[in-house]
């Protein structure tokens, strides 16, 4: 695919980023492990949250070998507050592959990076360009928004046709010698100027001379959203001298390996004293969790165990559980 003015567009992005790019810890390094960690963290977590966690996490696991040697519980615990725990499991699997297959040295060949567990097209592009400055394309939601407006294109960006088109544009436009700044610029332009939450600030945009958008606020077009589903859970709280009763999640669930307050059928809880309701959203689910106090003679079900209070801090659990556990164990 050839794009008119591709070189000028790419150079304008690089120049703009050189003058206006933001300083983040992951932009001060070209170490591929540090880049990979930042990219995995940033995929589903906001920049301010990642800023508060990234350097501490890197100090804990500065190399693939350090994460490879950690237990799964340690890895999950380190990820608390960042959400989407499959990411840290995949990161640990990648770290172990780097240790076992590459002697602990981060691979440099694209095929080897792509073969690491949990690494998709976006992450390959990010590692190749940010760590090695190779002309590799990348597309994320910010880049897609910029492209849809720049080319005034109404193909839904989250459709297979839209994704294919955007990756072709990304490959055709990528700067041949400064992909590091170019890809950073594209993403940052989408975050700060060509934004989705408000009108784009076109007067400040380095691409305005080439931008074809006639109504930028109407772009990008997306497929109809999946409906939000309301779900209710009925959980119990049982604190004894042996500790807090918790259930270890298993069976390939989103939170496999993490602990949560034990779940019971609604009818089982009907006669129990109600403590509180907790509401939160996760992906397309709106969750209401009803919490009940369980009697002292409650028999643990398979998979449930008493965790001593002194071990709760090191026990991995998702943020909603951590809040309740801290609240009701006085942490
Ligand atoms: S000119 Fe406006 S709509 Fe076009 S890419 Fe720049 S900020 Fe986005």
PDB file of C-alpha atoms and ligand atoms in Angstrom, residues 146 149-150 189 193-194 200-202 205-208 211-213 216, ligand 1:
ATOM      1  CA  UNK A 146      -5.843   8.913  14.460  1.00  0.00           C
ATOM      2  CA  UNK A 149      -9.660  10.545  11.092  1.00  0.00           C
ATOM      3  CA  UNK A 150      -6.516  11.125   9.050  1.00  0.00           C
ATOM      4  CA  UNK A 189      -1.180  12.111  19.493  1.00  0.00           C
ATOM      5  CA  UNK A 193      -4.656  15.858  20.781  1.00  0.00           C
ATOM      6  CA  UNK A 194      -6.668  13.541  18.548  1.00  0.00           C
ATOM      7  CA  UNK A 200      -9.761  16.794  18.816  1.00  0.00           C
ATOM      8  CA  UNK A 201      -7.483  19.805  19.121  1.00  0.00           C
ATOM      9  CA  UNK A 202      -6.795  20.026  15.371  1.00  0.00           C
ATOM     10  CA  UNK A 205      -2.017  18.708  15.401  1.00  0.00           C
ATOM     11  CA  UNK A 206       1.156  18.050  13.369  1.00  0.00           C
ATOM     12  CA  UNK A 207      -0.955  16.133  10.804  1.00  0.00           C
ATOM     13  CA  UNK A 208      -3.546  18.801  10.085  1.00  0.00           C
ATOM     14  CA  UNK A 211      -5.890  15.183   7.579  1.00  0.00           C
ATOM     15  CA  UNK A 212      -9.026  14.415   5.548  1.00  0.00           C
ATOM     16  CA  UNK A 213     -11.500  14.210   8.450  1.00  0.00           C
ATOM     17  CA  UNK A 216     -13.573  14.081  13.309  1.00  0.00           C
TER      18      UNK A 216
HETATM   19  S1  LIG B   1      -6.162  17.192  12.293  1.00  0.00           S
HETATM   20 FE1  LIG B   1      -7.587  16.759  13.995  1.00  0.00          FE
HETATM   21  S2  LIG B   1      -8.761  14.981  13.387  1.00  0.00           S
HETATM   22 FE2  LIG B   1      -7.006  15.118  12.003  1.00  0.00          FE
HETATM   23  S3  LIG B   1      -5.486  13.758  12.957  1.00  0.00           S
HETATM   24 FE3  LIG B   1      -5.100  15.832  13.712  1.00  0.00          FE
HETATM   25  S4  LIG B   1      -6.269  16.020  15.650  1.00  0.00           S
HETATM   26 FE4  LIG B   1      -7.023  14.226  14.522  1.00  0.00          FE
END
